[in-house]
Amino acid sequence: MKHTTFRAAVVTAVLSLAFGLVGVPAQAAVKPFWTPEAMRAAVPMDHLVKAPAFTPQDVAKGQRAIIQSIPNGGGVWTGGGQVTHTAGRVFFVFNGQNASCSGDAVTSTNGSVVVTAGHCVKYQGTWHTQWTFVPGYDNGNAPYSQWAAKTTLTTPQWEASEDMNYDVGMAVVNPLNGQRLTDVVGAQGIAFNQPKNQSMYTFGYPAEAPYDGTKLDYCSGTTFTDFLLTKDHGMRCNMTGGSSGGPWFLSFNEGTGAGVQASVNSFGYVFLPGYMFGPYFGADAQNLYNRAQSS
């Protein structure tokens, strides 16, 4: 099966020395734009940027790493619970194309923070527009309405060089009818600087074949640390493009659907199908979160 690809920043590039976090205003009045038909037709973000395949030997020669959207597989989440309210699809416009990712509502002082991947808010020097979050998305339906972003933010490393180790993005959404996002859908916990190689659950809305982005899917298992080009978490998982930005949970309770978010779906290697990788939530992700919840 042919997989779509997108180009990562060189992992060995010098990290940005900036300590500030980068954010830009996002368009607010997006509800009329995202009709059910427009949401169904939005393509996975990973599908929009293609690059040639490469072999592991190419990396040793110093060539830039090419990564693919997360491969096939996963399974529909039928357990219900809080994750069916807090997780959702993210829609935006990238270079004139309607596109989609996944995201999750987390606890915050402003009650309005959505966590996603960095490439789901900014890619190739372009900040996405018409950015909106649809929690509990179900085949074109928005059971908890659409939440337009007031501001989108990312880490300084992703802003400067699209370093995959820091592929984390966040959005602060506007209130609706006098209510904040987490007042309506609830919130998952979030944690930083946690031990690696733990059991985790990951969720998202894969929208490339054999999936169509209509339902919430998941994977679970013991994670490992990427031994190739990043220091990310890794897990056996076959969700496809469109699941990018979906949450990775520690201490996830299948009965309640609640957990503590500690990563997001980010990428998979072309030459290593069946595995998903997500950035470690360290100090830079925590700084980003603090910036978002105070916005």
Tab-separated table of C-alpha atoms in Angstrom:
chain	number	residue	atom	x	y	z
A	1	MET	CA	0.000	0.000	0.000
A	2	LYS	CA	1.271	3.427	-0.888
A	3	HIS	CA	1.772	5.690	2.116
A	4	THR	CA	1.731	9.486	2.027
A	5	THR	CA	4.716	11.303	3.457
A	6	PHE	CA	5.813	14.601	4.909
A	7	ARG	CA	9.315	15.922	5.418
A	8	ALA	CA	10.711	16.297	8.938
A	9	ALA	CA	13.331	18.777	10.020
A	10	VAL	CA	16.831	17.352	10.372
A	11	VAL	CA	16.882	15.839	13.845
A	12	THR	CA	20.536	16.702	14.319
A	13	ALA	CA	20.001	20.395	13.593
A	14	VAL	CA	21.080	22.842	16.277
A	15	LEU	CA	18.152	23.517	18.602
A	16	SER	CA	16.762	27.002	18.877
A	17	LEU	CA	18.145	28.955	21.834
A	18	ALA	CA	15.013	31.047	22.154
A	19	PHE	CA	13.182	30.552	25.421
A	20	GLY	CA	9.990	32.361	24.451
A	21	LEU	CA	7.052	30.487	22.962
A	22	VAL	CA	5.653	31.379	19.602
A	23	GLY	CA	1.972	32.084	18.995
A	24	VAL	CA	-0.133	33.798	16.354
A	25	PRO	CA	-3.749	34.877	16.217
A	26	ALA	CA	-6.039	32.401	14.464
A	27	GLN	CA	-9.255	33.314	12.711
A	28	ALA	CA	-12.205	33.201	15.076
A	29	ALA	CA	-15.414	33.160	13.037
A	30	VAL	CA	-15.075	29.729	11.462
A	31	LYS	CA	-18.356	27.971	12.194
A	32	PRO	CA	-20.018	28.860	8.849
A	33	PHE	CA	-16.897	27.696	7.015
A	34	TRP	CA	-16.866	24.139	8.410
A	35	THR	CA	-20.078	22.636	7.145
A	36	PRO	CA	-20.584	18.856	7.559
A	37	GLU	CA	-19.655	18.452	3.890
A	38	ALA	CA	-16.469	20.513	4.287
A	39	MET	CA	-15.425	18.499	7.345
A	40	ARG	CA	-15.987	15.180	5.573
A	41	ALA	CA	-13.985	16.400	2.575
A	42	ALA	CA	-10.991	17.739	4.557
A	43	VAL	CA	-7.866	15.722	3.803
A	44	PRO	CA	-5.383	14.531	6.449
A	45	MET	CA	-2.611	17.080	6.948
A	46	ASP	CA	-0.008	14.371	6.323
A	47	HIS	CA	-1.417	13.862	2.817
A	48	LEU	CA	-0.594	17.391	1.693
A	49	VAL	CA	3.200	17.260	1.799
A	50	LYS	CA	4.826	14.408	-0.080
A	51	ALA	CA	8.452	13.391	-0.266
A	52	PRO	CA	10.347	10.508	-1.888
A	53	ALA	CA	10.881	7.303	0.052
A	54	PHE	CA	14.310	6.533	1.432
A	55	THR	CA	16.244	3.619	2.880
A	56	PRO	CA	17.898	3.405	6.313
A	57	GLN	CA	21.280	3.618	4.564
A	58	ASP	CA	20.391	7.109	3.349
A	59	VAL	CA	20.265	8.347	6.932
A	60	ALA	CA	23.773	7.083	7.585
A	61	LYS	CA	24.936	9.080	4.562
A	62	GLY	CA	23.594	12.242	6.179
A	63	GLN	CA	20.561	12.720	3.977
A	64	ARG	CA	17.494	14.413	5.410
A	65	ALA	CA	15.047	12.069	7.090
A	66	ILE	CA	11.756	11.444	5.322
A	67	ILE	CA	8.890	10.363	7.528
A	68	GLN	CA	5.446	9.157	6.696
A	69	SER	CA	2.054	9.617	8.189
A	70	ILE	CA	1.230	6.944	10.734
A	71	PRO	CA	0.622	3.571	8.963
A	72	ASN	CA	-2.492	1.379	8.742
A	73	GLY	CA	-4.388	-0.345	11.540
A	74	GLY	CA	-5.589	0.514	15.027
A	75	GLY	CA	-9.132	-0.112	16.192
A	76	VAL	CA	-12.356	1.796	16.802
A	77	TRP	CA	-12.802	2.907	20.411
A	78	THR	CA	-16.054	1.428	21.712
A	79	GLY	CA	-15.438	1.969	25.423
A	80	GLY	CA	-17.180	5.331	25.724
A	81	GLY	CA	-16.236	7.559	28.639
A	82	GLN	CA	-14.605	10.943	28.898
A	83	VAL	CA	-12.250	10.532	25.939
A	84	THR	CA	-15.242	10.521	23.577
A	85	HIS	CA	-15.950	14.100	24.718
A	86	THR	CA	-12.448	15.544	25.072
A	87	ALA	CA	-10.849	14.086	21.922
A	88	GLY	CA	-11.904	15.416	18.548
A	89	ARG	CA	-10.947	16.364	15.032
A	90	VAL	CA	-9.094	19.553	14.209
A	91	PHE	CA	-9.871	21.359	10.942
A	92	PHE	CA	-7.898	24.139	9.269
A	93	VAL	CA	-6.722	25.523	5.943
A	94	PHE	CA	-3.113	24.891	4.895
A	95	ASN	CA	-1.909	26.601	1.703
A	96	GLY	CA	-5.471	26.862	0.422
A	97	GLN	CA	-6.395	23.234	1.172
A	98	ASN	CA	-8.938	22.124	3.766
A	99	ALA	CA	-7.090	19.744	6.089
A	100	SER	CA	-7.540	17.796	9.314
A	101	CYS	CA	-5.692	16.493	12.366
A	102	SER	CA	-6.762	15.367	15.846
A	103	GLY	CA	-6.646	17.058	19.252
A	104	ASP	CA	-7.684	16.845	22.900
A	105	ALA	CA	-9.078	19.194	25.562
A	106	VAL	CA	-6.970	19.275	28.736
A	107	THR	CA	-7.360	20.849	32.140
A	108	SER	CA	-6.221	24.486	32.231
A	109	THR	CA	-6.774	27.690	34.167
A	110	ASN	CA	-8.628	29.282	31.251
A	111	GLY	CA	-10.629	26.134	30.459
A	112	SER	CA	-9.897	26.584	26.758
A	113	VAL	CA	-6.709	24.681	25.820
A	114	VAL	CA	-6.587	22.072	23.034
A	115	VAL	CA	-3.388	20.026	22.644
A	116	THR	CA	-2.334	18.808	19.186
A	117	ALA	CA	0.829	18.375	17.091
A	118	GLY	CA	3.040	21.264	16.010
A	119	HIS	CA	2.497	20.473	12.332
A	120	CYS	CA	-1.249	20.744	12.981
A	121	VAL	CA	-0.898	24.463	13.757
A	122	LYS	CA	2.091	25.458	11.587
A	123	TYR	CA	3.973	23.761	8.762
A	124	GLN	CA	6.633	24.825	6.242
A	125	GLY	CA	6.611	28.380	7.554
A	126	THR	CA	2.833	28.727	7.301
A	127	TRP	CA	0.432	29.121	10.216
A	128	HIS	CA	-2.846	27.377	9.471
A	129	THR	CA	-6.020	29.468	9.208
A	130	GLN	CA	-9.705	28.744	9.868
A	131	TRP	CA	-8.521	26.571	12.791
A	132	THR	CA	-11.352	24.905	14.699
A	133	PHE	CA	-11.767	22.012	17.129
A	134	VAL	CA	-14.722	19.608	16.954
A	135	PRO	CA	-14.794	17.481	20.135
A	136	GLY	CA	-16.582	14.159	19.823
A	137	TYR	CA	-16.649	14.461	16.021
A	138	ASP	CA	-18.891	11.816	14.446
A	139	ASN	CA	-19.100	11.560	10.649
A	140	GLY	CA	-19.716	15.240	9.947
A	141	ASN	CA	-21.651	15.858	13.156
A	142	ALA	CA	-20.412	18.166	15.919
A	143	PRO	CA	-22.268	16.980	19.054
A	144	TYR	CA	-20.470	19.525	21.263
A	145	SER	CA	-20.352	22.249	18.605
A	146	GLN	CA	-17.332	23.793	16.870
A	147	TRP	CA	-14.745	25.756	18.843
A	148	ALA	CA	-12.791	28.376	16.911
A	149	ALA	CA	-9.205	29.148	17.891
A	150	LYS	CA	-8.397	32.555	19.313
A	151	THR	CA	-4.671	31.772	19.266
A	152	THR	CA	-2.485	28.896	18.082
A	153	LEU	CA	0.957	28.252	19.545
A	154	THR	CA	3.923	25.912	19.214
A	155	THR	CA	7.351	25.322	20.736
A	156	PRO	CA	10.295	27.534	19.708
A	157	GLN	CA	12.095	24.488	18.274
A	158	TRP	CA	9.207	23.597	15.992
A	159	GLU	CA	8.793	27.249	15.022
A	160	ALA	CA	12.481	27.627	14.158
A	161	SER	CA	13.369	24.349	12.434
A	162	GLU	CA	10.429	21.914	12.650
A	163	ASP	CA	12.418	19.640	14.951
A	164	MET	CA	10.359	16.456	15.365
A	165	ASN	CA	11.436	16.140	19.001
A	166	TYR	CA	9.271	19.202	19.699
A	167	ASP	CA	6.299	18.599	17.396
A	168	VAL	CA	3.764	19.954	19.899
A	169	GLY	CA	1.067	22.529	19.228
A	170	MET	CA	-1.720	24.045	21.282
A	171	ALA	CA	-4.722	26.238	20.649
A	172	VAL	CA	-6.750	28.494	22.897
A	173	VAL	CA	-10.357	28.425	21.723
A	174	ASN	CA	-13.008	31.095	22.120
A	175	PRO	CA	-15.947	30.535	24.486
A	176	LEU	CA	-19.346	29.607	23.056
A	177	ASN	CA	-22.610	30.933	24.450
A	178	GLY	CA	-20.812	32.106	27.568
A	179	GLN	CA	-19.268	28.690	28.277
A	180	ARG	CA	-15.652	27.562	28.142
A	181	LEU	CA	-14.619	24.418	26.271
A	182	THR	CA	-13.899	22.267	29.320
A	183	ASP	CA	-17.126	23.402	31.001
A	184	VAL	CA	-18.911	21.617	28.153
A	185	VAL	CA	-16.761	18.561	27.334
A	186	GLY	CA	-14.675	18.058	30.471
A	187	ALA	CA	-10.888	17.831	30.473
A	188	GLN	CA	-8.128	15.247	30.562
A	189	GLY	CA	-5.159	15.643	32.881
A	190	ILE	CA	-1.758	16.603	31.500
A	191	ALA	CA	1.737	15.833	32.816
A	192	PHE	CA	5.348	16.646	31.965
A	193	ASN	CA	8.783	15.121	32.610
A	194	GLN	CA	7.334	11.673	33.230
A	195	PRO	CA	9.350	8.414	33.134
A	196	LYS	CA	9.599	6.803	29.708
A	197	ASN	CA	8.842	3.240	28.562
A	198	GLN	CA	5.459	3.031	30.245
A	199	SER	CA	2.123	1.602	29.141
A	200	MET	CA	0.143	4.217	27.201
A	201	TYR	CA	-3.021	4.629	25.140
A	202	THR	CA	-3.193	6.797	22.034
A	203	PHE	CA	-6.294	8.125	20.266
A	204	GLY	CA	-7.061	9.916	17.028
A	205	TYR	CA	-9.162	10.226	13.906
A	206	PRO	CA	-7.201	8.468	11.133
A	207	ALA	CA	-8.632	9.597	7.806
A	208	GLU	CA	-6.543	7.773	5.199
A	209	ALA	CA	-7.373	4.303	3.863
A	210	PRO	CA	-8.492	1.991	5.268
A	211	TYR	CA	-9.994	4.659	7.550
A	212	ASP	CA	-12.212	7.602	6.694
A	213	GLY	CA	-11.947	9.891	9.739
A	214	THR	CA	-15.515	9.312	10.855
A	215	LYS	CA	-14.798	7.601	14.197
A	216	LEU	CA	-12.395	7.789	17.131
A	217	ASP	CA	-9.719	5.073	16.977
A	218	TYR	CA	-7.029	4.000	19.432
A	219	CYS	CA	-3.959	1.868	20.119
A	220	SER	CA	-2.414	0.780	23.412
A	221	GLY	CA	0.738	-0.910	24.629
A	222	THR	CA	4.118	-0.503	26.271
A	223	THR	CA	6.125	2.340	24.798
A	224	PHE	CA	9.837	2.497	23.971
A	225	THR	CA	12.239	5.324	23.174
A	226	ASP	CA	12.976	5.968	19.496
A	227	PHE	CA	16.479	4.677	18.738
A	228	LEU	CA	16.709	6.125	15.219
A	229	LEU	CA	16.350	9.869	14.629
A	230	THR	CA	14.536	11.328	17.642
A	231	LYS	CA	14.107	10.836	21.381
A	232	ASP	CA	10.343	10.397	21.029
A	233	HIS	CA	8.066	7.782	22.537
A	234	GLY	CA	7.351	4.852	20.221
A	235	MET	CA	4.504	2.338	20.138
A	236	ARG	CA	3.240	-0.406	17.868
A	237	CYS	CA	0.265	1.249	16.177
A	238	ASN	CA	-1.126	1.391	12.659
A	239	MET	CA	-3.390	4.442	12.646
A	240	THR	CA	-3.160	6.475	9.439
A	241	GLY	CA	-2.769	10.165	8.584
A	242	GLY	CA	-5.333	12.414	10.244
A	243	SER	CA	-4.612	10.906	13.659
A	244	SER	CA	-1.699	13.353	14.035
A	245	GLY	CA	-2.163	15.487	17.143
A	246	GLY	CA	-4.287	12.906	18.951
A	247	PRO	CA	-3.470	12.346	22.646
A	248	TRP	CA	-1.198	9.776	24.287
A	249	PHE	CA	-2.319	8.949	27.833
A	250	LEU	CA	-0.622	7.587	30.915
A	251	SER	CA	-2.763	5.975	33.645
A	252	PHE	CA	-5.676	5.601	31.237
A	253	ASN	CA	-8.808	4.041	32.748
A	254	GLU	CA	-10.811	2.086	30.172
A	255	GLY	CA	-13.904	2.256	32.366
A	256	THR	CA	-14.016	6.038	32.712
A	257	GLY	CA	-12.171	7.010	29.524
A	258	ALA	CA	-9.930	9.336	31.539
A	259	GLY	CA	-6.151	9.592	31.672
A	260	VAL	CA	-3.171	11.917	31.882
A	261	GLN	CA	-1.912	13.223	28.551
A	262	ALA	CA	1.857	13.025	28.035
A	263	SER	CA	2.374	13.111	24.235
A	264	VAL	CA	0.644	13.445	20.854
A	265	ASN	CA	0.639	11.434	17.629
A	266	SER	CA	3.445	12.856	15.509
A	267	PHE	CA	4.970	10.591	12.833
A	268	GLY	CA	6.003	7.163	11.568
A	269	TYR	CA	9.073	6.059	9.605
A	270	VAL	CA	8.669	5.043	5.954
A	271	PHE	CA	10.943	2.040	6.436
A	272	LEU	CA	9.383	0.951	9.764
A	273	PRO	CA	5.647	0.420	9.181
A	274	GLY	CA	3.349	-0.398	12.057
A	275	TYR	CA	4.898	2.008	14.565
A	276	MET	CA	3.844	5.436	15.777
A	277	PHE	CA	5.981	8.075	17.484
A	278	GLY	CA	5.148	11.022	19.706
A	279	PRO	CA	7.254	13.797	21.303
A	280	TYR	CA	8.296	13.663	24.944
A	281	PHE	CA	6.499	16.281	27.044
A	282	GLY	CA	9.439	17.928	28.807
A	283	ALA	CA	10.204	21.482	29.915
A	284	ASP	CA	9.512	23.040	26.511
A	285	ALA	CA	6.085	21.428	26.239
A	286	GLN	CA	5.359	22.561	29.792
A	287	ASN	CA	6.358	26.136	28.960
A	288	LEU	CA	4.060	25.992	25.941
A	289	TYR	CA	1.194	24.747	28.103
A	290	ASN	CA	1.741	27.522	30.657
A	291	ARG	CA	1.683	30.089	27.878
A	292	ALA	CA	-1.525	28.622	26.450
A	293	GLN	CA	-3.422	28.406	29.729
A	294	SER	CA	-2.567	32.008	30.582
A	295	SER	CA	-3.723	33.333	27.182
